[in-house]
PDB file of C-alpha atoms in Angstrom:
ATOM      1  CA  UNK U   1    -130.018  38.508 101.501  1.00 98.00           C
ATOM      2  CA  UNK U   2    -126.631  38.368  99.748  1.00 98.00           C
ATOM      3  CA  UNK U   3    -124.163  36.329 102.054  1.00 98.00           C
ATOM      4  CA  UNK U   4    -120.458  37.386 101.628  1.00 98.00           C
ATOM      5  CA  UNK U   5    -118.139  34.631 102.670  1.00 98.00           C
ATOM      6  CA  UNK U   6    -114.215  35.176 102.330  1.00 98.00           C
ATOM      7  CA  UNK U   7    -112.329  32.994 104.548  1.00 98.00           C
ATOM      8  CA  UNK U   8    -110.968  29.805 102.639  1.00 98.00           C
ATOM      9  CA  UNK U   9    -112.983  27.037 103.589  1.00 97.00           C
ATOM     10  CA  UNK U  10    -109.844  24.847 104.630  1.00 96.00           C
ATOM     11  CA  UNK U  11    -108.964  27.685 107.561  1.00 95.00           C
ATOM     12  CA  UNK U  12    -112.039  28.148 109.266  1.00 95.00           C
ATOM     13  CA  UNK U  13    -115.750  27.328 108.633  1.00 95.00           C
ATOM     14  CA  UNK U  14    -117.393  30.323 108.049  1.00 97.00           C
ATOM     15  CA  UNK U  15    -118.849  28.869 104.387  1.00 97.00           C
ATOM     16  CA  UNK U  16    -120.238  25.756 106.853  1.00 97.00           C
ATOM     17  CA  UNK U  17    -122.072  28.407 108.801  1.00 97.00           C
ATOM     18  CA  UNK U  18    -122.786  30.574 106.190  1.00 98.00           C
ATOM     19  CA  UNK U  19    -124.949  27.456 104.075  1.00 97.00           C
ATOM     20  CA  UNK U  20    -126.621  26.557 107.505  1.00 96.00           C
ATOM     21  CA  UNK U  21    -128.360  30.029 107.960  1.00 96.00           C
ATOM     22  CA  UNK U  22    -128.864  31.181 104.644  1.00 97.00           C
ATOM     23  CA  UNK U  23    -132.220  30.896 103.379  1.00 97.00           C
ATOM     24  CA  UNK U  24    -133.723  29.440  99.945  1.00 98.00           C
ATOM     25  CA  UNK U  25    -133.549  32.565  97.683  1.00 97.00           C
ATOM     26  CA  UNK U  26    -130.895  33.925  99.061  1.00 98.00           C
ATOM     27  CA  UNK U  27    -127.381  34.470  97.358  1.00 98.00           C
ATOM     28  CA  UNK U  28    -123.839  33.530  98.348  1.00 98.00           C
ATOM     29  CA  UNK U  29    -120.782  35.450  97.077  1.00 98.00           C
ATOM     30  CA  UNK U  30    -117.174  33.753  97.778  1.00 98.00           C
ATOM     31  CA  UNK U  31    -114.688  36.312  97.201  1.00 98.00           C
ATOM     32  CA  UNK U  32    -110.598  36.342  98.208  1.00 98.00           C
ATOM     33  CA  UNK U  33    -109.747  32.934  99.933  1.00 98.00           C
ATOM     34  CA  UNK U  34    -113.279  32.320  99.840  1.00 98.00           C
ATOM     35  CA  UNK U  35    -113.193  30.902  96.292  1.00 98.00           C
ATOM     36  CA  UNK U  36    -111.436  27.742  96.995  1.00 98.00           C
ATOM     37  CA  UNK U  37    -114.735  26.758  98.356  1.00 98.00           C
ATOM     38  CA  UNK U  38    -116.373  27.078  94.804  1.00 98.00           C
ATOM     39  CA  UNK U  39    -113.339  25.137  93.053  1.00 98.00           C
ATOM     40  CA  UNK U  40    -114.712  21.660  91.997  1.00 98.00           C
ATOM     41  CA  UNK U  41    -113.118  18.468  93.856  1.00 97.00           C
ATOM     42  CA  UNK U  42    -112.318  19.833  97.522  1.00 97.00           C
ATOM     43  CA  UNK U  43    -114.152  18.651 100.680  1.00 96.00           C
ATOM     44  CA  UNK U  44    -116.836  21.582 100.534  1.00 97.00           C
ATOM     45  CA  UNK U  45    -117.906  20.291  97.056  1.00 97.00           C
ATOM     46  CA  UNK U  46    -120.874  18.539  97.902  1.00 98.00           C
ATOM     47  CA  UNK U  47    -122.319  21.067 100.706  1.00 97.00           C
ATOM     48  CA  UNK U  48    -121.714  24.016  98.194  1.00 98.00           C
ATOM     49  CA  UNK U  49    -123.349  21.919  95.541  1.00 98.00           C
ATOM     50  CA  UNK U  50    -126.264  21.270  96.982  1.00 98.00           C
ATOM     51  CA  UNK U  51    -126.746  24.774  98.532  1.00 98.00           C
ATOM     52  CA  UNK U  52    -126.278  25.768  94.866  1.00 98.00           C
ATOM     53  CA  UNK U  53    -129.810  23.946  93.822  1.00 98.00           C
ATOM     54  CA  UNK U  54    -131.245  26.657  96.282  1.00 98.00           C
ATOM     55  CA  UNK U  55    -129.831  29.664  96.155  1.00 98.00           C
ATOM     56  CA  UNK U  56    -127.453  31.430  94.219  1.00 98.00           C
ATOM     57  CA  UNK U  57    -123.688  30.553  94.904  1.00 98.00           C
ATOM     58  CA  UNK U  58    -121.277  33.044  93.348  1.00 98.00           C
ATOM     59  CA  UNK U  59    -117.460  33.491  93.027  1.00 98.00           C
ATOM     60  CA  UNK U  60    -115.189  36.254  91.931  1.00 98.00           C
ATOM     61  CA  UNK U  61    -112.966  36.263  89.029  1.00 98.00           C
ATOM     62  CA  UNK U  62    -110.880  38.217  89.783  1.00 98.00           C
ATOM     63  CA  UNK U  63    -109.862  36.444  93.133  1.00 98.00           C
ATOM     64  CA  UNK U  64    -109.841  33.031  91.279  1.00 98.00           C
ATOM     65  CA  UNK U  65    -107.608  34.671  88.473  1.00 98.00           C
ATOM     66  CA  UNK U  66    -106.038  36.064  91.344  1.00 98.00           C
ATOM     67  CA  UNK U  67    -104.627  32.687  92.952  1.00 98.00           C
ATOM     68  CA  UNK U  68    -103.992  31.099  89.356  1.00 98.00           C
ATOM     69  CA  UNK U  69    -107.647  29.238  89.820  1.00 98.00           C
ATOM     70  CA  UNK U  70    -109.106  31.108  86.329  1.00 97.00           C
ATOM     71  CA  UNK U  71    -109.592  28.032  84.500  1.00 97.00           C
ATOM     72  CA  UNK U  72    -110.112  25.892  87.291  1.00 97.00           C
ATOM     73  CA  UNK U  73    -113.339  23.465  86.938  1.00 98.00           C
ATOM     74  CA  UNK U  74    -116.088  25.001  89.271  1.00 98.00           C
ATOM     75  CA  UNK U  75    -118.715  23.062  91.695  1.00 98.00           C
ATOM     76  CA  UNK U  76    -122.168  22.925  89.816  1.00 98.00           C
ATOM     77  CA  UNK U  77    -124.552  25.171  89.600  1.00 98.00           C
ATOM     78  CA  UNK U  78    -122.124  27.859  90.854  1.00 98.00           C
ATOM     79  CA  UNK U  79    -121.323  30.663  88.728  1.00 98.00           C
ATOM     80  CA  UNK U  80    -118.680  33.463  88.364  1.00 98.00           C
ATOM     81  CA  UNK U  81    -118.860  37.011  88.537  1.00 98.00           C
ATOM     82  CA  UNK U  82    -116.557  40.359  88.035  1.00 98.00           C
ATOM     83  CA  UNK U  83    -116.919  43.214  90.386  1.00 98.00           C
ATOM     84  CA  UNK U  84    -119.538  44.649  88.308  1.00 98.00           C
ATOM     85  CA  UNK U  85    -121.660  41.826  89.302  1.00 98.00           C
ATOM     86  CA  UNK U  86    -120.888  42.147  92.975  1.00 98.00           C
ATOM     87  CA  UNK U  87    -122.291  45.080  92.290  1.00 98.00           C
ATOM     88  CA  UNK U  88    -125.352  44.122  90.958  1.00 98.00           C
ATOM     89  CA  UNK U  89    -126.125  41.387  93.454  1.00 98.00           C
ATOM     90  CA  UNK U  90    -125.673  43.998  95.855  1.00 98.00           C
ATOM     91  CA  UNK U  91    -128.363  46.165  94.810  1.00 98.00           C
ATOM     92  CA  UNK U  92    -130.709  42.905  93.223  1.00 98.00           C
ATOM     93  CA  UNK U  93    -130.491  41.668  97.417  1.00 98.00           C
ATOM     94  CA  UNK U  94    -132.239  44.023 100.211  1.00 96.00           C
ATOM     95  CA  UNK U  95    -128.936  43.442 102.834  1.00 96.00           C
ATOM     96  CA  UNK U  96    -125.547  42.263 102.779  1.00 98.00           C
ATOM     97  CA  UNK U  97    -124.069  40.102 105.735  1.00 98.00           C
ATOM     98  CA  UNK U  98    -120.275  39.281 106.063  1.00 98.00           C
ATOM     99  CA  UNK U  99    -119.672  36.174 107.383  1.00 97.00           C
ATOM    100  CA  UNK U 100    -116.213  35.662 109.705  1.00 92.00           C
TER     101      UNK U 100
ATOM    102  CA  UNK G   1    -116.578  49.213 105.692  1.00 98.00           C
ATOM    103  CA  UNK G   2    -113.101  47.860 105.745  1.00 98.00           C
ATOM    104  CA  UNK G   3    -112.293  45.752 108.878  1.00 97.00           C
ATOM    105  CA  UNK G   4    -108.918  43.951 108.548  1.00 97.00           C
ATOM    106  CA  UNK G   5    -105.101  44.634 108.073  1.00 97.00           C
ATOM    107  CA  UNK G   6    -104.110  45.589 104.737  1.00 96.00           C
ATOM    108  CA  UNK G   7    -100.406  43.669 105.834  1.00 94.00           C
ATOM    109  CA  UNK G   8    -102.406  40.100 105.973  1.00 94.00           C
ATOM    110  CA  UNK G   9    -105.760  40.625 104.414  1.00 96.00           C
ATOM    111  CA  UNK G  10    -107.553  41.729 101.584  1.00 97.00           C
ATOM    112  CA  UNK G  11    -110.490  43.547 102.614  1.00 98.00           C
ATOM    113  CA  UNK G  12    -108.942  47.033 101.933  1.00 98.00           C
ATOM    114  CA  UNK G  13    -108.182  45.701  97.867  1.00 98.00           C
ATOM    115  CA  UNK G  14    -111.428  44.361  97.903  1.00 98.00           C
ATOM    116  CA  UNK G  15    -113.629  47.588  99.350  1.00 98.00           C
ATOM    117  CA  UNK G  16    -111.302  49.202  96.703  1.00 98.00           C
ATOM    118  CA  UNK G  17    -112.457  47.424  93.433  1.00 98.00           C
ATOM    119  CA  UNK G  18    -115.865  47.161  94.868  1.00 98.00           C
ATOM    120  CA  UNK G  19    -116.120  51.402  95.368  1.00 98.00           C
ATOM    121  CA  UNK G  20    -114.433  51.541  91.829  1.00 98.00           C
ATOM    122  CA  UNK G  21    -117.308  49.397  90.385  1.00 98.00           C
ATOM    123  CA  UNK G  22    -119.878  51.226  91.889  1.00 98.00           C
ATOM    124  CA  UNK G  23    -118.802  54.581  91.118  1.00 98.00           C
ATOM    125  CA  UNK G  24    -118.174  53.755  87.485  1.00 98.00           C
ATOM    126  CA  UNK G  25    -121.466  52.482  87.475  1.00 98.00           C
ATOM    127  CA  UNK G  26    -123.022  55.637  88.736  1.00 98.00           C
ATOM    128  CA  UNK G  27    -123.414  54.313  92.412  1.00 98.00           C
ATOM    129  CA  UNK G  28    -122.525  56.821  95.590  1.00 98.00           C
ATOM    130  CA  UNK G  29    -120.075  56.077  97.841  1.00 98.00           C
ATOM    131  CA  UNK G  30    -121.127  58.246 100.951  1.00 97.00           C
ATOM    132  CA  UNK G  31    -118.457  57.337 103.156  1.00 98.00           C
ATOM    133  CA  UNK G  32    -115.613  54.316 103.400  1.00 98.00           C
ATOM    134  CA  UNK G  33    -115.082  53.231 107.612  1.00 98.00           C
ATOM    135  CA  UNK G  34    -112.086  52.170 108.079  1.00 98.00           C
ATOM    136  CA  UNK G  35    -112.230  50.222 111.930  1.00 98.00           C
ATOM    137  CA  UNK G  36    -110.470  47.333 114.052  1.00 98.00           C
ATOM    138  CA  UNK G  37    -107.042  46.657 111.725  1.00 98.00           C
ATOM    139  CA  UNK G  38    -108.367  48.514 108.755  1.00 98.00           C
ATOM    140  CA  UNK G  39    -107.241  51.548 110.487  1.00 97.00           C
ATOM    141  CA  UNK G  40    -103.705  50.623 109.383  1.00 97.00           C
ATOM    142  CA  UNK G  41    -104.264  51.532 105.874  1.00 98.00           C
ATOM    143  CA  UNK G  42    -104.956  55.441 106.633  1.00 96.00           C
ATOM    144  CA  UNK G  43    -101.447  55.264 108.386  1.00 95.00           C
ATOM    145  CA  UNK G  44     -99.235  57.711 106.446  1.00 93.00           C
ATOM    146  CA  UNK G  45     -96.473  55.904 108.398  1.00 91.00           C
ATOM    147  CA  UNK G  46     -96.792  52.983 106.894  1.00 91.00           C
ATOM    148  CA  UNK G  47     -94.717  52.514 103.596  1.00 92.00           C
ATOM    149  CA  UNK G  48     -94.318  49.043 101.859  1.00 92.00           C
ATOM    150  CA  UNK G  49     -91.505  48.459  99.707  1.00 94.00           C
ATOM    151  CA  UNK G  50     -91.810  50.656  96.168  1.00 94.00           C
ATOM    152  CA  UNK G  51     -92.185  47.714  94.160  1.00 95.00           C
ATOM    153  CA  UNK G  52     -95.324  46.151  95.940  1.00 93.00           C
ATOM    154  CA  UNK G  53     -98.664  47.750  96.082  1.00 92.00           C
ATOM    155  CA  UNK G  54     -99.341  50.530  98.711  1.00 96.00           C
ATOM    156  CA  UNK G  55    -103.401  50.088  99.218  1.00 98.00           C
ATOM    157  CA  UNK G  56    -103.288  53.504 101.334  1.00 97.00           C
ATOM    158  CA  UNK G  57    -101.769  55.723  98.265  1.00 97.00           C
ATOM    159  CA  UNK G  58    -104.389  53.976  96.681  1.00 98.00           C
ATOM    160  CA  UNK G  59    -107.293  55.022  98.659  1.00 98.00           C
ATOM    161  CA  UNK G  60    -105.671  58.820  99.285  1.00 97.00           C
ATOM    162  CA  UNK G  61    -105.642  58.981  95.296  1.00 98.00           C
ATOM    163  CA  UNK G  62    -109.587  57.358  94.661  1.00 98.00           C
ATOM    164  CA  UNK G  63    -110.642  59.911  97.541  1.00 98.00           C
ATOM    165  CA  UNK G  64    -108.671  62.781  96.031  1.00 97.00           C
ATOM    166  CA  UNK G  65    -110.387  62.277  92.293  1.00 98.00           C
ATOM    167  CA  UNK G  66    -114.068  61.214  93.266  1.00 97.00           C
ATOM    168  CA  UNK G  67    -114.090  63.467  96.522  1.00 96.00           C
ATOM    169  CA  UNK G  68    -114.603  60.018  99.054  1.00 97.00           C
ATOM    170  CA  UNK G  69    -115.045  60.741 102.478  1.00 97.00           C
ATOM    171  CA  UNK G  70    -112.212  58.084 104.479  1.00 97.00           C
ATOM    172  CA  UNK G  71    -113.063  57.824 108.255  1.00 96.00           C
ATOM    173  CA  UNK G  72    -110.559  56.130 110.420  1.00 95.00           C
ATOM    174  CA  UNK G  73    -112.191  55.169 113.638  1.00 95.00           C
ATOM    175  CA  UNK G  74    -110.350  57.556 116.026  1.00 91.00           C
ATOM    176  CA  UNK G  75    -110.448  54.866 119.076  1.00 91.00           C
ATOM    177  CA  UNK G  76    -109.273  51.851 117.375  1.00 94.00           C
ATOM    178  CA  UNK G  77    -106.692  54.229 115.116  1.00 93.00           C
ATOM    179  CA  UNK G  78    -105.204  55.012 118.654  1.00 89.00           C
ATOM    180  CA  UNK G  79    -105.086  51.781 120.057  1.00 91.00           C
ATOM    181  CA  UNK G  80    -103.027  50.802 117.377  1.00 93.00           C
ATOM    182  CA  UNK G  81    -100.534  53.721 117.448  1.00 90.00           C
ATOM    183  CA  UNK G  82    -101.785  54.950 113.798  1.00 91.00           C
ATOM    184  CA  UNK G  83    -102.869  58.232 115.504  1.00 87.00           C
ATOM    185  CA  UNK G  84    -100.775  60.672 116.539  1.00 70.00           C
ATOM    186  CA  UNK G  85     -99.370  61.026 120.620  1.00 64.00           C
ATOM    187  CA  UNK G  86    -101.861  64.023 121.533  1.00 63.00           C
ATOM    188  CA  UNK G  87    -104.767  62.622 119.054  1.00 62.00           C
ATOM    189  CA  UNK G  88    -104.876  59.131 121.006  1.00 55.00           C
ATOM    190  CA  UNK G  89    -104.983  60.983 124.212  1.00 60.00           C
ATOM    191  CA  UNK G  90    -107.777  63.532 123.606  1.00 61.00           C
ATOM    192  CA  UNK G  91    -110.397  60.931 122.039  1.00 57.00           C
ATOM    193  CA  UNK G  92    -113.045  63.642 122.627  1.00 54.00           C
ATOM    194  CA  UNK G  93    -112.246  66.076 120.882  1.00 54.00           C
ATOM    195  CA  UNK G  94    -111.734  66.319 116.548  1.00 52.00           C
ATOM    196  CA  UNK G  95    -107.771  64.800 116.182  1.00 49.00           C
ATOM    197  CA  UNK G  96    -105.819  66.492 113.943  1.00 50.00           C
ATOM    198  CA  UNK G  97    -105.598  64.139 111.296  1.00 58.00           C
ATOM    199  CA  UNK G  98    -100.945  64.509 110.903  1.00 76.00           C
ATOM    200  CA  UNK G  99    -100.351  60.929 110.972  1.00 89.00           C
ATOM    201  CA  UNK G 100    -102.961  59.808 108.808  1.00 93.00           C
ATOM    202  CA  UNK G 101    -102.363  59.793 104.429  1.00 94.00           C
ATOM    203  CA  UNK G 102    -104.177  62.997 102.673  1.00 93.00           C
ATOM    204  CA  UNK G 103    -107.786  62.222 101.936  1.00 94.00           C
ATOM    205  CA  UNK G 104    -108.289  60.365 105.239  1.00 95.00           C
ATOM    206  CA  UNK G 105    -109.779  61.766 108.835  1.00 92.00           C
ATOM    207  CA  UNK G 106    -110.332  60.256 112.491  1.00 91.00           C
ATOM    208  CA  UNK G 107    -113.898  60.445 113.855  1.00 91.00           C
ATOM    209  CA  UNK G 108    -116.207  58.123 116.100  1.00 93.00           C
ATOM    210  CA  UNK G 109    -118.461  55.013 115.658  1.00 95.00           C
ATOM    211  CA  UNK G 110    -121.319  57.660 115.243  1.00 96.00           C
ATOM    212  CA  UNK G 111    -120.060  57.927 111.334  1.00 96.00           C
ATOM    213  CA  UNK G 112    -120.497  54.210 111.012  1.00 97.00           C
ATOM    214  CA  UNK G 113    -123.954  54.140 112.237  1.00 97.00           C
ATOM    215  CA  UNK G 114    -125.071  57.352 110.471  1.00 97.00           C
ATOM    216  CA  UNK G 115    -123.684  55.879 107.048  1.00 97.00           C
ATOM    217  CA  UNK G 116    -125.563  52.389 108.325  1.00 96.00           C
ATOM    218  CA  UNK G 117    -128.751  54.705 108.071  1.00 97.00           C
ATOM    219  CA  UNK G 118    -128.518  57.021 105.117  1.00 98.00           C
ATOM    220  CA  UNK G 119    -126.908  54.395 102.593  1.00 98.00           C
ATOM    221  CA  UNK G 120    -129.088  51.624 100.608  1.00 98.00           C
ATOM    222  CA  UNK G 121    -126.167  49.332 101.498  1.00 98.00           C
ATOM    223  CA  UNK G 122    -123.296  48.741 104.086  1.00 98.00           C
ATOM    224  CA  UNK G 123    -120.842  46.470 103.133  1.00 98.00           C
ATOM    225  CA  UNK G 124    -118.388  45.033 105.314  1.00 98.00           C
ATOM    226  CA  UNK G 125    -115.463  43.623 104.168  1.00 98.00           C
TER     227      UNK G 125
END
């Protein structure tokens, strides 16, 4: 399943949830304020870190380029993507959930 | 399926890039939902300052050139006041869509659900 999380992790706790359910094998895609989760240094770090050895944690360029976070240092293990790569983990995962 | 306010956040942008994406890449779009404060962006009322982006020309003009079929869901579209007076008070029967942007129409849930069923994906954003 591809998880879509896009609240910002310091406004609610959807990404908290979100890394509680989601299963080994299983992707995560932070997209608008959702990508301040994936930015390296914050309070989320370690939990998205370590979900990151699991599954596969994603974040949208163009919402980090977005909110001037383009060359900002990412957690480990997580890894950007364009639109075209939303895209393709859409298709590559059998369902999509939105988290809120 | 877009499900929040275009005025605070960015689910309508986002649905947008995503259907672009797609499309380019050969994908179908069979239908975009617009429900709860998504409605807001099929409002042909609403009109942001010329200098800022206007999400619902937007979405008329992607639905215009790749033929998109735009529901606004005709109960929470009158709840809101984005429908028209005699549209919000005959929920029954097909609105005439006057006080929605070109491109865009009012139905039911039942268009959710049958998209839900005959798509490979539903994406809510």
């Amino acid at each position: 399943m591809l998880h879509l999380v896009n609240r910002s992790p310091f406004e609610e706790r959807t990404i908290d949830a979100c890394l509680r359910v989601a299963a080994p094998g299983s992707a995560v895609l932070l997209y608008e304020d959702g990508v301040y989760a994936g930015v390296r240094g914050t309070g989320v770090a370690g939990r998205l870190e370590a979900a990151a050895r699991e599954m596969r944690v994603c974040v949208l360029e163009e919402d980090l380029a977005a909110r001037g976070l383009q060359d900002a240092a990412l957690v480990p293990g997580v890894h950007r993507v364009d639109y075209d790569g939303f895209v393709e983990l859409a298709i590559e995962y059998d369902s999509v959930t939105t988290w809120r | 399926m877009v499900s929040e306010g275009p005025a605070q956040r960015q689910s309508a942008e986002s649905a947008y890039h995503f259907a672009q994406a797609a499309l380019a890449k050969g994908h179908e779009v069979i239908r975009v939902f617009f429900y709860h404060d998504g409605v807001h962006v099929g409002a042909r009322a609403s009109t942001p300052p010329q200098d800022e982006r206007n999400i619902g020309a937007q979405w008329s003009a992607l639905a215009a050139e790749q033929g998109l079929d735009l529901v606004v869901c005709v109960a929470a579209a009158a709840r809101r006041g984005v429908l028209d007076e005699e549209a919000g008070r005959r929920l029954d029967q097909a609105p005439a869509p006057g006080s929605l942007l070109p491109g865009f129409r009012a139905a039911g849930l039942g268009q959710l659900i049958e998209s839900g069923i005959d798509a490979d994906r539903l994406i809510v954003f």
